[in-house]
């Protein structure tokens, strides 16, 4: 059983995927962390974020591992846990450039497709490109202001600056962020986290829930 939860930046994908996965007793998979980790490695190595061949060679020489833990995914580079360094403004600003490189997308997708079913996967193109045969698909949205206010509770930046960065990232990610035609779209602007998790669980086919 595969459930996909895609959506725009900071729409609640990972919190909702985590809650749904916990309710179903399965792992959740946060695909964005692999794009973020690839970006962090490129920044640390001083590589261009647009140079696919050098970046891919670096990723192949430095294998990353996504650990889909129920309580929160982690990304490892050998024995180094990168997870806490993946949500910096520096990574936020660079990740869309890295994520639009086709060889990087293939590298991420190959890792995701090896994961053993069942799971809940969240990202941008889980229901379209990576798991088109998922049992249930959801797409989360919320107004930019609401998303920025939620993120501001996690970071020491002001709401307008966060909102501008989110809108810009949505624009750069638009190419891989269209909802699947068979996804259920949920506007979370006026919903609590529990409300969204409940709406996803209520939308699952009977044999999945
Ligand atoms: N419906 C909601 N109501 C209130 N806060 C929410 C809701 N959904 C998510 N949040 C909060 O918004 C922040 C961003 O959510 P997150 O799951 O990290 O989004 P994404 O994975 O899409 O970036 C988190 O602090 C999360 O707890
Ligand atoms: N399936 C995915 C997941 C993420 N991404 C890229 O990775 C970035 C970070 O994704 P994320 O899910 O961690 O970001 P947030 O939506 O949590 O802010 C996005 O801005 C996209 O550029 C993608 O292209 N495809």
JSON list of N, CA, C and O and ligand atoms in Angstrom, two decimals, residues 8-16 122 150-151 153-154 188 191-193 196, ligand 1:
[
{"chain": "A", "resi": 8, "resn": "UNK", "atom": "N", "xyz": [2.68, 22.20, -2.11]},
{"chain": "A", "resi": 8, "resn": "UNK", "atom": "CA", "xyz": [3.60, 23.34, -2.18]},
{"chain": "A", "resi": 8, "resn": "UNK", "atom": "C", "xyz": [4.44, 23.41, -0.90]},
{"chain": "A", "resi": 8, "resn": "UNK", "atom": "O", "xyz": [4.17, 22.69, 0.07]},
{"chain": "A", "resi": 9, "resn": "UNK", "atom": "N", "xyz": [5.45, 24.29, -0.92]},
{"chain": "A", "resi": 9, "resn": "UNK", "atom": "CA", "xyz": [6.39, 24.41, 0.20]},
{"chain": "A", "resi": 9, "resn": "UNK", "atom": "C", "xyz": [5.66, 24.77, 1.49]},
{"chain": "A", "resi": 9, "resn": "UNK", "atom": "O", "xyz": [4.79, 25.65, 1.50]},
{"chain": "A", "resi": 10, "resn": "UNK", "atom": "N", "xyz": [6.00, 24.07, 2.57]},
{"chain": "A", "resi": 10, "resn": "UNK", "atom": "CA", "xyz": [5.46, 24.34, 3.90]},
{"chain": "A", "resi": 10, "resn": "UNK", "atom": "C", "xyz": [3.95, 24.25, 3.99]},
{"chain": "A", "resi": 10, "resn": "UNK", "atom": "O", "xyz": [3.31, 24.94, 4.78]},
{"chain": "A", "resi": 11, "resn": "UNK", "atom": "N", "xyz": [3.37, 23.37, 3.17]},
{"chain": "A", "resi": 11, "resn": "UNK", "atom": "CA", "xyz": [1.91, 23.18, 3.22]},
{"chain": "A", "resi": 11, "resn": "UNK", "atom": "C", "xyz": [1.51, 22.16, 4.29]},
{"chain": "A", "resi": 11, "resn": "UNK", "atom": "O", "xyz": [0.32, 21.95, 4.51]},
{"chain": "A", "resi": 12, "resn": "UNK", "atom": "N", "xyz": [2.50, 21.53, 4.91]},
{"chain": "A", "resi": 12, "resn": "UNK", "atom": "CA", "xyz": [2.22, 20.56, 5.96]},
{"chain": "A", "resi": 12, "resn": "UNK", "atom": "C", "xyz": [2.48, 19.12, 5.56]},
{"chain": "A", "resi": 12, "resn": "UNK", "atom": "O", "xyz": [2.11, 18.19, 6.29]},
{"chain": "A", "resi": 13, "resn": "UNK", "atom": "N", "xyz": [3.14, 18.93, 4.41]},
{"chain": "A", "resi": 13, "resn": "UNK", "atom": "CA", "xyz": [3.31, 17.57, 3.88]},
{"chain": "A", "resi": 13, "resn": "UNK", "atom": "C", "xyz": [3.96, 16.60, 4.88]},
{"chain": "A", "resi": 13, "resn": "UNK", "atom": "O", "xyz": [3.46, 15.52, 5.11]},
{"chain": "A", "resi": 14, "resn": "UNK", "atom": "N", "xyz": [5.10, 17.02, 5.47]},
{"chain": "A", "resi": 14, "resn": "UNK", "atom": "CA", "xyz": [5.80, 16.04, 6.30]},
{"chain": "A", "resi": 14, "resn": "UNK", "atom": "C", "xyz": [5.05, 15.80, 7.61]},
{"chain": "A", "resi": 14, "resn": "UNK", "atom": "O", "xyz": [4.97, 14.66, 8.07]},
{"chain": "A", "resi": 15, "resn": "UNK", "atom": "N", "xyz": [4.46, 16.85, 8.20]},
{"chain": "A", "resi": 15, "resn": "UNK", "atom": "CA", "xyz": [3.71, 16.64, 9.45]},
{"chain": "A", "resi": 15, "resn": "UNK", "atom": "C", "xyz": [2.49, 15.77, 9.20]},
{"chain": "A", "resi": 15, "resn": "UNK", "atom": "O", "xyz": [2.17, 14.87, 10.00]},
{"chain": "A", "resi": 16, "resn": "UNK", "atom": "N", "xyz": [1.81, 16.01, 8.07]},
{"chain": "A", "resi": 16, "resn": "UNK", "atom": "CA", "xyz": [0.61, 15.23, 7.76]},
{"chain": "A", "resi": 16, "resn": "UNK", "atom": "C", "xyz": [1.00, 13.79, 7.41]},
{"chain": "A", "resi": 16, "resn": "UNK", "atom": "O", "xyz": [0.39, 12.82, 7.90]},
{"chain": "A", "resi": 122, "resn": "UNK", "atom": "N", "xyz": [5.95, 11.65, 0.79]},
{"chain": "A", "resi": 122, "resn": "UNK", "atom": "CA", "xyz": [5.57, 13.06, 0.56]},
{"chain": "A", "resi": 122, "resn": "UNK", "atom": "C", "xyz": [6.65, 13.80, -0.22]},
{"chain": "A", "resi": 122, "resn": "UNK", "atom": "O", "xyz": [7.83, 13.47, -0.12]},
{"chain": "A", "resi": 150, "resn": "UNK", "atom": "N", "xyz": [3.23, 29.67, 9.71]},
{"chain": "A", "resi": 150, "resn": "UNK", "atom": "CA", "xyz": [3.56, 28.37, 10.32]},
{"chain": "A", "resi": 150, "resn": "UNK", "atom": "C", "xyz": [5.08, 28.20, 10.41]},
{"chain": "A", "resi": 150, "resn": "UNK", "atom": "O", "xyz": [5.61, 27.79, 11.43]},
{"chain": "A", "resi": 151, "resn": "UNK", "atom": "N", "xyz": [5.78, 28.51, 9.31]},
{"chain": "A", "resi": 151, "resn": "UNK", "atom": "CA", "xyz": [7.25, 28.37, 9.29]},
{"chain": "A", "resi": 151, "resn": "UNK", "atom": "C", "xyz": [7.92, 29.32, 10.28]},
{"chain": "A", "resi": 151, "resn": "UNK", "atom": "O", "xyz": [8.95, 28.99, 10.87]},
{"chain": "A", "resi": 153, "resn": "UNK", "atom": "N", "xyz": [7.07, 30.04, 13.09]},
{"chain": "A", "resi": 153, "resn": "UNK", "atom": "CA", "xyz": [7.09, 29.47, 14.44]},
{"chain": "A", "resi": 153, "resn": "UNK", "atom": "C", "xyz": [8.29, 28.57, 14.64]},
{"chain": "A", "resi": 153, "resn": "UNK", "atom": "O", "xyz": [8.65, 28.21, 15.74]},
{"chain": "A", "resi": 154, "resn": "UNK", "atom": "N", "xyz": [8.94, 28.14, 13.52]},
{"chain": "A", "resi": 154, "resn": "UNK", "atom": "CA", "xyz": [10.09, 27.24, 13.62]},
{"chain": "A", "resi": 154, "resn": "UNK", "atom": "C", "xyz": [11.41, 27.97, 13.45]},
{"chain": "A", "resi": 154, "resn": "UNK", "atom": "O", "xyz": [12.46, 27.40, 13.70]},
{"chain": "A", "resi": 188, "resn": "UNK", "atom": "N", "xyz": [-5.36, 23.52, 3.25]},
{"chain": "A", "resi": 188, "resn": "UNK", "atom": "CA", "xyz": [-5.21, 23.37, 4.71]},
{"chain": "A", "resi": 188, "resn": "UNK", "atom": "C", "xyz": [-5.24, 24.71, 5.44]},
{"chain": "A", "resi": 188, "resn": "UNK", "atom": "O", "xyz": [-5.06, 24.74, 6.65]},
{"chain": "A", "resi": 191, "resn": "UNK", "atom": "N", "xyz": [-7.47, 24.73, 8.37]},
{"chain": "A", "resi": 191, "resn": "UNK", "atom": "CA", "xyz": [-7.58, 23.46, 9.10]},
{"chain": "A", "resi": 191, "resn": "UNK", "atom": "C", "xyz": [-6.43, 23.31, 10.10]},
{"chain": "A", "resi": 191, "resn": "UNK", "atom": "O", "xyz": [-5.33, 23.80, 9.86]},
{"chain": "A", "resi": 192, "resn": "UNK", "atom": "N", "xyz": [-6.69, 22.61, 11.20]},
{"chain": "A", "resi": 192, "resn": "UNK", "atom": "CA", "xyz": [-5.60, 22.25, 12.11]},
{"chain": "A", "resi": 192, "resn": "UNK", "atom": "C", "xyz": [-4.85, 21.06, 11.51]},
{"chain": "A", "resi": 192, "resn": "UNK", "atom": "O", "xyz": [-5.35, 20.39, 10.59]},
{"chain": "A", "resi": 193, "resn": "UNK", "atom": "N", "xyz": [-3.67, 20.79, 12.05]},
{"chain": "A", "resi": 193, "resn": "UNK", "atom": "CA", "xyz": [-2.91, 19.63, 11.60]},
{"chain": "A", "resi": 193, "resn": "UNK", "atom": "C", "xyz": [-3.74, 18.34, 11.77]},
{"chain": "A", "resi": 193, "resn": "UNK", "atom": "O", "xyz": [-3.82, 17.51, 10.86]},
{"chain": "A", "resi": 196, "resn": "UNK", "atom": "N", "xyz": [-6.31, 18.04, 9.07]},
{"chain": "A", "resi": 196, "resn": "UNK", "atom": "CA", "xyz": [-5.82, 17.58, 7.77]},
{"chain": "A", "resi": 196, "resn": "UNK", "atom": "C", "xyz": [-5.55, 16.07, 7.80]},
{"chain": "A", "resi": 196, "resn": "UNK", "atom": "O", "xyz": [-5.90, 15.34, 6.86]},
{"chain": "B", "resi": 1, "resn": "LIG", "atom": "N1", "xyz": [-2.92, 22.32, 9.19]},
{"chain": "B", "resi": 1, "resn": "LIG", "atom": "C1", "xyz": [-1.95, 22.86, 9.93]},
{"chain": "B", "resi": 1, "resn": "LIG", "atom": "N2", "xyz": [-2.27, 23.74, 10.88]},
{"chain": "B", "resi": 1, "resn": "LIG", "atom": "C2", "xyz": [-1.32, 24.33, 11.61]},
{"chain": "B", "resi": 1, "resn": "LIG", "atom": "N3", "xyz": [0.01, 24.10, 11.50]},
{"chain": "B", "resi": 1, "resn": "LIG", "atom": "C3", "xyz": [0.38, 23.22, 10.58]},
{"chain": "B", "resi": 1, "resn": "LIG", "atom": "C4", "xyz": [-0.57, 22.56, 9.76]},
{"chain": "B", "resi": 1, "resn": "LIG", "atom": "N4", "xyz": [0.11, 21.75, 8.92]},
{"chain": "B", "resi": 1, "resn": "LIG", "atom": "C5", "xyz": [1.42, 21.93, 9.21]},
{"chain": "B", "resi": 1, "resn": "LIG", "atom": "N5", "xyz": [1.57, 22.79, 10.23]},
{"chain": "B", "resi": 1, "resn": "LIG", "atom": "C6", "xyz": [2.86, 23.25, 10.77]},
{"chain": "B", "resi": 1, "resn": "LIG", "atom": "O1", "xyz": [3.46, 23.99, 9.71]},
{"chain": "B", "resi": 1, "resn": "LIG", "atom": "C7", "xyz": [4.86, 23.77, 9.69]},
{"chain": "B", "resi": 1, "resn": "LIG", "atom": "C8", "xyz": [5.27, 23.28, 8.30]},
{"chain": "B", "resi": 1, "resn": "LIG", "atom": "O2", "xyz": [4.78, 21.96, 8.12]},
{"chain": "B", "resi": 1, "resn": "LIG", "atom": "P1", "xyz": [5.64, 20.84, 7.42]},
{"chain": "B", "resi": 1, "resn": "LIG", "atom": "O3", "xyz": [4.99, 19.53, 7.74]},
{"chain": "B", "resi": 1, "resn": "LIG", "atom": "O4", "xyz": [7.09, 20.99, 7.76]},
{"chain": "B", "resi": 1, "resn": "LIG", "atom": "O5", "xyz": [5.38, 21.21, 5.90]},
{"chain": "B", "resi": 1, "resn": "LIG", "atom": "P2", "xyz": [6.11, 20.71, 4.57]},
{"chain": "B", "resi": 1, "resn": "LIG", "atom": "O6", "xyz": [6.59, 19.31, 4.81]},
{"chain": "B", "resi": 1, "resn": "LIG", "atom": "O7", "xyz": [5.06, 20.82, 3.52]},
{"chain": "B", "resi": 1, "resn": "LIG", "atom": "O8", "xyz": [7.22, 21.68, 4.39]},
{"chain": "B", "resi": 1, "resn": "LIG", "atom": "C9", "xyz": [5.15, 22.80, 10.82]},
{"chain": "B", "resi": 1, "resn": "LIG", "atom": "O9", "xyz": [5.57, 23.54, 11.94]},
{"chain": "B", "resi": 1, "resn": "LIG", "atom": "C10", "xyz": [3.83, 22.14, 11.08]},
{"chain": "B", "resi": 1, "resn": "LIG", "atom": "O10", "xyz": [3.68, 21.70, 12.41]}
]
